[in-house]
Amino acid sequence: MAQMQEEYLYNSIRTAHDGIEEIYASRSGHETCLVDRLFSSSLVAVVTVSAPRKLIVCHYKKGTEICNYSYSNTILAVKLNRSRLIVCLEESLHIHNIRDMKILHTIRDTPPNPRGLCALSPCVDHCYVAYPGSSAVGEVQIFDAVHLNAKCVISAHDSPLAALAWSMCGRRLATASERGTVIRVFAVPERTRLYEFRRGVKRCVSIACLAFSACGSYLAATSNTETVHVFRLTEPAPAGPAADEPAPADDEAAGGWMGWLSSAVSAGAGYLPAQVADVLAQGRAFAAARLPHTGYRAVAAITSVARAPRLLVATAQGVLYVYALDAEGGDCTLLRQHQFLERPAAAPAPQEESERAAELGAALEAAPAPARAFDLRDPKHFPPMRPERPERADPAAH
């Protein structure tokens, strides 16, 4: 779905060559600020710029308005599934029955939520609403939208929440904070932390979108950088390296400075502060896609076209990028890009330093000083770059 200034479009990706086929184009003449569709049905919820407190529910194929509701404040988000419709205001959430659009319940006096952050599970059997429980820390409130009661509270992050996403089964919730470095996946309602992934530690990173694949095995994350990360949700691997792990084949590399440094870090892992140990224990991105431009808000989805996995990324620049997602991971290949808005392209982002190096550097910077400092004169701590030459005998001594 593409939203333009005075219209919104529904598009479908054709199986042949990942092309785009337009399904519907709204030409009401009203500038829309929010639009959401109930899966692949004809039911659409729309909020216009001229009436930001009014929700319009319509049947787009018939071109008819089903109903409309007005609220006390600006509508910040609208979420739908086959059972409920959720309207999010800055300090309240309104739960409607999707069948007759009657208001069933209102969650009042929520913490200030100026971005309208909330997520509704797509599964009717586990119809949960997730929203911030605090504006100071990353606390998530889980509300049962069917039985209309609070389910649980999850302490997800130390800093305020930035993104929330449900899996299709409604039993897993992905979270990210405003810091933008760690993404976590929790089991609901058990509140168990299942996965923890590290996106990076680059400062001023804002997570814009989290999205599960339909099978629940992959999780995509977009931010204000040019990199879209894809994480694979597999069974956690045993912590630490295997005892019988073979040594590097390159004897020179193994015996050189870098080989010594690598072995020293591995051997000293038990002495590392908790901050550094956490960095090493967190999962890494399984795959990544590089956007041609940065600075635009982007959302992502993982789907399949003709049984081939695809990563779709839509940006506020009005461009849809279609990437091939390799089952083995790695860099995603850009297959097609579709331009919906005529806007000048932004300047390419400058080359950045390695995220891995930045992560370790930031963790070490935040960690307390070790109890026993390294001695620059001790060859056990800092071996010489070149082998020492034997001292020559002094002829005058004989």
GROMACS .gro file of C-alpha atoms in nm:
model
  398
    1MET     CA    1   0.000   0.000   0.000
    2ALA     CA    2   0.136   0.343  -0.095
    3GLN     CA    3   0.009   0.667   0.056
    4MET     CA    4   0.036   0.984  -0.150
    5GLN     CA    5  -0.063   1.341  -0.067
    6GLU     CA    6  -0.424   1.330  -0.185
    7GLU     CA    7  -0.469   0.959  -0.245
    8TYR     CA    8  -0.358   0.616  -0.138
    9LEU     CA    9  -0.286   0.316  -0.357
   10TYR     CA   10  -0.316  -0.059  -0.314
   11ASN     CA   11  -0.061  -0.253  -0.514
   12SER     CA   12   0.019  -0.619  -0.558
   13ILE     CA   13   0.356  -0.769  -0.649
   14ARG     CA   14   0.317  -0.989  -0.954
   15THR     CA   15   0.495  -1.321  -0.958
   16ALA     CA   16   0.665  -1.241  -1.290
   17HIS     CA   17   0.979  -1.029  -1.247
   18ASP     CA   18   0.860  -0.884  -0.911
   19GLY     CA   19   0.654  -0.621  -1.091
   20ILE     CA   20   0.379  -0.404  -0.941
   21GLU     CA   21   0.010  -0.424  -1.026
   22GLU     CA   22  -0.223  -0.148  -0.907
   23ILE     CA   23  -0.535  -0.283  -0.736
   24TYR     CA   24  -0.701   0.038  -0.621
   25ALA     CA   25  -0.636   0.413  -0.619
   26SER     CA   26  -0.831   0.648  -0.394
   27ARG     CA   27  -0.909   0.985  -0.547
   28SER     CA   28  -1.125   1.146  -0.282
   29GLY     CA   29  -0.937   1.475  -0.295
   30HIS     CA   30  -0.869   1.465   0.082
   31GLU     CA   31  -0.511   1.440   0.201
   32THR     CA   32  -0.477   1.129   0.416
   33CYS     CA   33  -0.244   1.096   0.713
   34LEU     CA   34  -0.336   0.741   0.823
   35VAL     CA   35  -0.473   0.447   0.628
   36ASP     CA   36  -0.489   0.079   0.722
   37ARG     CA   37  -0.646  -0.219   0.552
   38LEU     CA   38  -0.789  -0.533   0.711
   39PHE     CA   39  -0.552  -0.788   0.557
   40SER     CA   40  -0.666  -0.849   0.196
   41SER     CA   41  -1.030  -0.752   0.253
   42SER     CA   42  -1.212  -0.443   0.124
   43LEU     CA   43  -1.236  -0.283   0.470
   44VAL     CA   44  -1.020   0.029   0.508
   45ALA     CA   45  -0.976   0.271   0.799
   46VAL     CA   46  -0.878   0.626   0.700
   47VAL     CA   47  -0.785   0.945   0.886
   48THR     CA   48  -0.748   1.270   0.691
   49VAL     CA   49  -0.529   1.573   0.755
   50SER     CA   50  -0.829   1.805   0.757
   51ALA     CA   51  -1.006   1.598   1.026
   52PRO     CA   52  -0.733   1.429   1.237
   53ARG     CA   53  -0.977   1.336   1.516
   54LYS     CA   54  -1.218   1.155   1.287
   55LEU     CA   55  -1.193   0.789   1.186
   56ILE     CA   56  -1.362   0.685   0.862
   57VAL     CA   57  -1.425   0.317   0.792
   58CYS     CA   58  -1.517   0.241   0.432
   59HIS     CA   59  -1.557  -0.035   0.173
   60TYR     CA   60  -1.309   0.070  -0.091
   61LYS     CA   61  -1.436  -0.159  -0.369
   62LYS     CA   62  -1.790  -0.024  -0.338
   63GLY     CA   63  -1.668   0.326  -0.265
   64THR     CA   64  -1.903   0.355   0.033
   65GLU     CA   65  -1.851   0.480   0.387
   66ILE     CA   66  -1.955   0.226   0.651
   67CYS     CA   67  -1.925   0.448   0.958
   68ASN     CA   68  -1.720   0.722   1.119
   69TYR     CA   69  -1.621   0.806   1.475
   70SER     CA   70  -1.486   1.124   1.632
   71TYR     CA   71  -1.249   1.131   1.927
   72SER     CA   72  -1.137   1.388   2.183
   73ASN     CA   73  -0.786   1.417   2.044
   74THR     CA   74  -0.576   1.352   1.735
   75ILE     CA   75  -0.571   0.993   1.612
   76LEU     CA   76  -0.210   0.875   1.609
   77ALA     CA   77  -0.250   0.513   1.499
   78VAL     CA   78  -0.513   0.266   1.382
   79LYS     CA   79  -0.467  -0.114   1.401
   80LEU     CA   80  -0.701  -0.387   1.273
   81ASN     CA   81  -0.742  -0.762   1.286
   82ARG     CA   82  -1.040  -0.985   1.213
   83SER     CA   83  -1.186  -0.928   1.558
   84ARG     CA   84  -1.089  -0.582   1.680
   85LEU     CA   85  -1.005  -0.230   1.563
   86ILE     CA   86  -0.778  -0.022   1.789
   87VAL     CA   87  -0.760   0.357   1.782
   88CYS     CA   88  -0.460   0.505   1.961
   89LEU     CA   89  -0.460   0.860   2.099
   90GLU     CA   90  -0.176   1.018   2.294
   91GLU     CA   91  -0.313   0.914   2.635
   92SER     CA   92  -0.580   0.654   2.559
   93LEU     CA   93  -0.667   0.352   2.344
   94HIS     CA   94  -1.015   0.270   2.214
   95ILE     CA   95  -1.112  -0.089   2.135
   96HIS     CA   96  -1.387  -0.146   1.875
   97ASN     CA   97  -1.565  -0.464   1.770
   98ILE     CA   98  -1.478  -0.506   1.404
   99ARG     CA   99  -1.821  -0.657   1.322
  100ASP     CA  100  -2.037  -0.361   1.424
  101MET     CA  101  -1.770  -0.099   1.515
  102LYS     CA  102  -1.912  -0.051   1.864
  103ILE     CA  103  -1.667   0.068   2.129
  104LEU     CA  104  -1.610  -0.220   2.370
  105HIS     CA  105  -1.352  -0.067   2.602
  106THR     CA  106  -1.133   0.239   2.652
  107ILE     CA  107  -0.792   0.226   2.817
  108ARG     CA  108  -0.756   0.570   2.974
  109ASP     CA  109  -0.468   0.763   3.129
  110THR     CA  110  -0.193   0.575   2.951
  111PRO     CA  111   0.159   0.723   2.973
  112PRO     CA  112   0.215   1.001   2.717
  113ASN     CA  113   0.252   0.834   2.378
  114PRO     CA  114   0.299   1.117   2.125
  115ARG     CA  115   0.404   0.882   1.843
  116GLY     CA  116   0.105   0.652   1.887
  117LEU     CA  117   0.321   0.346   1.942
  118CYS     CA  118   0.110   0.032   1.978
  119ALA     CA  119   0.074  -0.311   1.818
  120LEU     CA  120  -0.226  -0.540   1.773
  121SER     CA  121  -0.174  -0.912   1.732
  122PRO     CA  122  -0.299  -1.038   1.393
  123CYS     CA  123  -0.419  -1.361   1.556
  124VAL     CA  124  -0.777  -1.368   1.686
  125ASP     CA  125  -0.702  -1.656   1.926
  126HIS     CA  126  -0.436  -1.444   2.100
  127CYS     CA  127  -0.581  -1.099   2.044
  128TYR     CA  128  -0.337  -0.887   2.245
  129VAL     CA  129  -0.264  -0.515   2.234
  130ALA     CA  130   0.087  -0.399   2.326
  131TYR     CA  131   0.157  -0.037   2.418
  132PRO     CA  132   0.413   0.156   2.628
  133GLY     CA  133   0.363   0.130   3.002
  134SER     CA  134   0.606   0.410   3.078
  135SER     CA  135   0.751   0.715   2.907
  136ALA     CA  136   1.080   0.680   3.096
  137VAL     CA  137   1.174   0.312   3.052
  138GLY     CA  138   1.096   0.036   2.803
  139GLU     CA  139   0.798  -0.118   2.980
  140VAL     CA  140   0.533  -0.292   2.768
  141GLN     CA  141   0.171  -0.330   2.876
  142ILE     CA  142  -0.012  -0.630   2.728
  143PHE     CA  143  -0.394  -0.607   2.715
  144ASP     CA  144  -0.632  -0.884   2.610
  145ALA     CA  145  -0.864  -0.719   2.356
  146VAL     CA  146  -1.115  -1.007   2.360
  147HIS     CA  147  -1.159  -1.061   2.734
  148LEU     CA  148  -1.091  -0.691   2.797
  149ASN     CA  149  -0.842  -0.726   3.081
  150ALA     CA  150  -0.476  -0.655   3.145
  151LYS     CA  151  -0.265  -0.961   3.069
  152CYS     CA  152   0.091  -0.883   3.182
  153VAL     CA  153   0.370  -0.627   3.195
  154ILE     CA  154   0.709  -0.684   3.029
  155SER     CA  155   1.020  -0.491   3.134
  156ALA     CA  156   1.183  -0.498   2.793
  157HIS     CA  157   1.445  -0.219   2.794
  158ASP     CA  158   1.605   0.044   3.015
  159SER     CA  159   1.522   0.328   2.774
  160PRO     CA  160   1.179   0.418   2.628
  161LEU     CA  161   1.026   0.202   2.358
  162ALA     CA  162   1.068   0.284   1.990
  163ALA     CA  163   0.908  -0.012   1.807
  164LEU     CA  164   0.677  -0.307   1.873
  165ALA     CA  165   0.571  -0.597   1.649
  166TRP     CA  166   0.371  -0.919   1.692
  167SER     CA  167   0.430  -1.247   1.518
  168MET     CA  168   0.142  -1.393   1.316
  169CYS     CA  169   0.064  -1.645   1.591
  170GLY     CA  170   0.029  -1.368   1.849
  171ARG     CA  171   0.259  -1.542   2.097
  172ARG     CA  172   0.583  -1.355   2.026
  173LEU     CA  173   0.645  -0.983   2.067
  174ALA     CA  174   0.951  -0.801   1.929
  175THR     CA  175   1.064  -0.481   2.099
  176ALA     CA  176   1.325  -0.210   2.044
  177SER     CA  177   1.412   0.097   2.249
  178GLU     CA  178   1.504   0.452   2.154
  179ARG     CA  179   1.869   0.360   2.194
  180GLY     CA  180   1.829   0.136   1.889
  181THR     CA  181   2.105  -0.115   1.961
  182VAL     CA  182   1.928  -0.422   2.104
  183ILE     CA  183   1.617  -0.596   1.971
  184ARG     CA  184   1.443  -0.849   2.195
  185VAL     CA  185   1.173  -1.109   2.135
  186PHE     CA  186   0.947  -1.220   2.422
  187ALA     CA  187   0.699  -1.502   2.468
  188VAL     CA  188   0.352  -1.376   2.563
  189PRO     CA  189   0.193  -1.409   2.812
  190GLU     CA  190   0.484  -1.596   2.976
  191ARG     CA  191   0.707  -1.283   2.951
  192THR     CA  192   1.007  -1.504   2.876
  193ARG     CA  193   1.288  -1.348   2.676
  194LEU     CA  194   1.340  -1.583   2.381
  195TYR     CA  195   1.591  -1.395   2.165
  196GLU     CA  196   1.818  -1.096   2.187
  197PHE     CA  197   1.974  -0.945   1.877
  198ARG     CA  198   2.224  -0.665   1.844
  199ARG     CA  199   2.173  -0.424   1.557
  200GLY     CA  200   2.470  -0.204   1.640
  201VAL     CA  201   2.578   0.079   1.866
  202LYS     CA  202   2.586   0.367   1.623
  203ARG     CA  203   2.463   0.677   1.802
  204CYS     CA  204   2.143   0.857   1.702
  205VAL     CA  205   1.996   0.539   1.556
  206SER     CA  206   1.617   0.528   1.556
  207ILE     CA  207   1.440   0.197   1.492
  208ALA     CA  208   1.147   0.272   1.264
  209CYS     CA  209   0.993  -0.071   1.206
  210LEU     CA  210   1.004  -0.431   1.325
  211ALA     CA  211   0.833  -0.700   1.115
  212PHE     CA  212   0.806  -1.078   1.149
  213SER     CA  213   0.782  -1.306   0.850
  214ALA     CA  214   0.456  -1.501   0.818
  215CYS     CA  215   0.630  -1.821   0.929
  216GLY     CA  216   0.779  -1.645   1.231
  217SER     CA  217   1.134  -1.756   1.152
  218TYR     CA  218   1.267  -1.413   1.048
  219LEU     CA  219   1.251  -1.062   1.190
  220ALA     CA  220   1.331  -0.747   0.990
  221ALA     CA  221   1.434  -0.415   1.141
  222THR     CA  222   1.461  -0.075   0.972
  223SER     CA  223   1.618   0.240   1.113
  224ASN     CA  224   1.731   0.585   1.006
  225THR     CA  225   2.044   0.430   0.853
  226GLU     CA  226   2.077   0.271   0.509
  227THR     CA  227   2.098  -0.083   0.650
  228VAL     CA  228   1.794  -0.308   0.693
  229HIS     CA  229   1.875  -0.601   0.921
  230VAL     CA  230   1.713  -0.945   0.905
  231PHE     CA  231   1.747  -1.176   1.205
  232ARG     CA  232   1.677  -1.548   1.206
  233LEU     CA  233   1.486  -1.690   1.501
  234THR     CA  234   1.641  -2.030   1.562
  235GLU     CA  235   1.712  -2.231   1.874
  236PRO     CA  236   1.979  -2.055   2.082
  237ALA     CA  237   2.328  -2.193   2.025
  238PRO     CA  238   2.542  -2.308   2.321
  239ALA     CA  239   2.731  -2.021   2.478
  240GLY     CA  240   3.104  -1.997   2.412
  241PRO     CA  241   3.324  -2.171   2.156
  242ALA     CA  242   3.334  -2.548   2.128
  243ALA     CA  243   3.620  -2.720   2.310
  244ASP     CA  244   3.721  -2.918   2.002
  245GLU     CA  245   3.702  -2.623   1.762
  246PRO     CA  246   3.985  -2.660   1.506
  247ALA     CA  247   4.265  -2.407   1.495
  248PRO     CA  248   4.298  -2.168   1.198
  249ALA     CA  249   4.455  -2.327   0.892
  250ASP     CA  250   4.679  -2.028   0.834
  251ASP     CA  251   4.973  -2.088   1.070
  252GLU     CA  252   5.118  -1.748   1.001
  253ALA     CA  253   4.792  -1.574   1.088
  254ALA     CA  254   4.745  -1.793   1.394
  255GLY     CA  255   5.092  -1.717   1.522
  256GLY     CA  256   5.098  -1.350   1.433
  257TRP     CA  257   4.978  -1.044   1.616
  258MET     CA  258   4.613  -1.075   1.509
  259GLY     CA  259   4.610  -1.442   1.597
  260TRP     CA  260   4.745  -1.364   1.941
  261LEU     CA  261   4.490  -1.086   1.989
  262SER     CA  262   4.201  -1.312   1.891
  263SER     CA  263   4.312  -1.590   2.124
  264ALA     CA  264   4.371  -1.342   2.405
  265VAL     CA  265   4.017  -1.205   2.375
  266SER     CA  266   3.872  -1.558   2.375
  267ALA     CA  267   4.083  -1.668   2.670
  268GLY     CA  268   3.998  -1.356   2.870
  269ALA     CA  269   3.624  -1.365   2.806
  270GLY     CA  270   3.564  -1.479   3.161
  271TYR     CA  271   3.738  -1.167   3.294
  272LEU     CA  272   3.545  -0.923   3.077
  273PRO     CA  273   3.292  -0.687   3.238
  274ALA     CA  274   2.924  -0.772   3.203
  275GLN     CA  275   2.870  -0.504   2.936
  276VAL     CA  276   3.130  -0.660   2.705
  277ALA     CA  277   3.016  -1.016   2.775
  278ASP     CA  278   2.660  -0.918   2.679
  279VAL     CA  279   2.784  -0.781   2.345
  280LEU     CA  280   2.957  -1.110   2.263
  281ALA     CA  281   2.654  -1.318   2.367
  282GLN     CA  282   2.393  -1.136   2.159
  283GLY     CA  283   2.284  -1.264   1.820
  284ARG     CA  284   2.388  -1.098   1.497
  285ALA     CA  285   2.199  -1.016   1.182
  286PHE     CA  286   2.141  -1.317   0.960
  287ALA     CA  287   2.108  -1.100   0.649
  288ALA     CA  288   2.119  -0.732   0.557
  289ALA     CA  289   1.996  -0.509   0.276
  290ARG     CA  290   2.160  -0.179   0.183
  291LEU     CA  291   1.932   0.103   0.078
  292PRO     CA  292   2.068   0.339  -0.189
  293HIS     CA  293   1.981   0.641   0.028
  294THR     CA  294   1.951   0.716   0.398
  295GLY     CA  295   1.762   0.964   0.612
  296TYR     CA  296   1.411   0.857   0.508
  297ARG     CA  297   1.179   0.664   0.736
  298ALA     CA  298   1.132   0.307   0.608
  299VAL     CA  299   0.911   0.010   0.683
  300ALA     CA  300   0.981  -0.351   0.588
  301ALA     CA  301   0.801  -0.680   0.530
  302ILE     CA  302   0.920  -1.034   0.465
  303THR     CA  303   0.707  -1.231   0.222
  304SER     CA  304   0.735  -1.481  -0.062
  305VAL     CA  305   0.678  -1.428  -0.433
  306ALA     CA  306   0.641  -1.744  -0.640
  307ARG     CA  307   0.772  -1.935  -0.335
  308ALA     CA  308   1.089  -1.727  -0.329
  309PRO     CA  309   1.160  -1.528  -0.010
  310ARG     CA  310   1.156  -1.152  -0.057
  311LEU     CA  311   1.239  -0.855   0.163
  312LEU     CA  312   1.023  -0.552   0.081
  313VAL     CA  313   1.129  -0.207   0.201
  314ALA     CA  314   0.911   0.101   0.146
  315THR     CA  315   1.051   0.446   0.225
  316ALA     CA  316   0.895   0.785   0.288
  317GLN     CA  317   1.072   0.888  -0.031
  318GLY     CA  318   0.798   0.698  -0.214
  319VAL     CA  319   1.014   0.406  -0.326
  320LEU     CA  320   0.953   0.033  -0.282
  321TYR     CA  321   1.266  -0.183  -0.291
  322VAL     CA  322   1.237  -0.557  -0.358
  323TYR     CA  323   1.529  -0.769  -0.233
  324ALA     CA  324   1.601  -1.138  -0.266
  325LEU     CA  325   1.644  -1.302   0.074
  326ASP     CA  326   1.894  -1.588   0.051
  327ALA     CA  327   1.828  -1.891   0.270
  328GLU     CA  328   2.198  -1.890   0.358
  329GLY     CA  329   2.190  -1.527   0.470
  330GLY     CA  330   2.439  -1.257   0.379
  331ASP     CA  331   2.377  -0.943   0.176
  332CYS     CA  332   2.036  -0.923   0.008
  333THR     CA  333   2.035  -0.861  -0.366
  334LEU     CA  334   1.825  -0.571  -0.494
  335LEU     CA  335   1.595  -0.708  -0.765
  336ARG     CA  336   1.358  -0.421  -0.843
  337GLN     CA  337   1.268  -0.075  -0.722
  338HIS     CA  338   0.938   0.101  -0.786
  339GLN     CA  339   0.897   0.479  -0.764
  340PHE     CA  340   0.557   0.607  -0.648
  341LEU     CA  341   0.643   0.969  -0.572
  342GLU     CA  342   0.836   1.211  -0.790
  343ARG     CA  343   1.095   1.346  -0.547
  344PRO     CA  344   1.466   1.420  -0.582
  345ALA     CA  345   1.690   1.150  -0.445
  346ALA     CA  346   1.887   1.220  -0.130
  347ALA     CA  347   2.265   1.224  -0.127
  348PRO     CA  348   2.421   0.884  -0.060
  349ALA     CA  349   2.530   0.818   0.296
  350PRO     CA  350   2.904   0.837   0.364
  351GLN     CA  351   3.098   0.520   0.425
  352GLU     CA  352   3.079   0.426   0.793
  353GLU     CA  353   3.309   0.233   1.021
  354SER     CA  354   3.249  -0.131   1.100
  355GLU     CA  355   2.957  -0.183   1.336
  356ARG     CA  356   3.144  -0.468   1.504
  357ALA     CA  357   3.436  -0.240   1.592
  358ALA     CA  358   3.198   0.030   1.712
  359GLU     CA  359   3.013  -0.218   1.934
  360LEU     CA  360   3.324  -0.341   2.111
  361GLY     CA  361   3.459   0.010   2.144
  362ALA     CA  362   3.140   0.143   2.299
  363ALA     CA  363   3.111  -0.151   2.536
  364LEU     CA  364   3.471  -0.113   2.652
  365GLU     CA  365   3.423   0.260   2.694
  366ALA     CA  366   3.122   0.204   2.920
  367ALA     CA  367   3.286  -0.074   3.119
  368PRO     CA  368   3.470  -0.011   3.447
  369ALA     CA  369   3.848  -0.036   3.456
  370PRO     CA  370   3.980  -0.389   3.517
  371ALA     CA  371   4.117  -0.471   3.859
  372ARG     CA  372   4.454  -0.558   3.710
  373ALA     CA  373   4.577  -0.318   3.445
  374PHE     CA  374   4.780  -0.428   3.145
  375ASP     CA  375   5.152  -0.359   3.160
  376LEU     CA  376   5.287  -0.216   2.835
  377ARG     CA  377   5.635  -0.344   2.922
  378ASP     CA  378   5.523  -0.701   2.987
  379PRO     CA  379   5.572  -0.917   2.671
  380LYS     CA  380   5.300  -1.153   2.797
  381HIS     CA  381   5.047  -0.873   2.764
  382PHE     CA  382   5.188  -0.708   2.454
  383PRO     CA  383   5.419  -0.936   2.253
  384PRO     CA  384   5.667  -0.767   2.019
  385MET     CA  385   5.558  -0.704   1.662
  386ARG     CA  386   5.886  -0.855   1.533
  387PRO     CA  387   6.086  -1.144   1.676
  388GLU     CA  388   6.367  -1.032   1.901
  389ARG     CA  389   6.718  -1.072   1.762
  390PRO     CA  390   6.986  -1.233   1.983
  391GLU     CA  391   7.221  -0.982   2.136
  392ARG     CA  392   7.570  -0.972   1.986
  393ALA     CA  393   7.863  -1.040   2.213
  394ASP     CA  394   8.072  -0.737   2.299
  395PRO     CA  395   8.429  -0.799   2.166
  396ALA     CA  396   8.568  -0.571   2.436
  397ALA     CA  397   8.439  -0.806   2.702
  398HIS     CA  398   8.680  -1.084   2.593
   0.00000   0.00000   0.00000
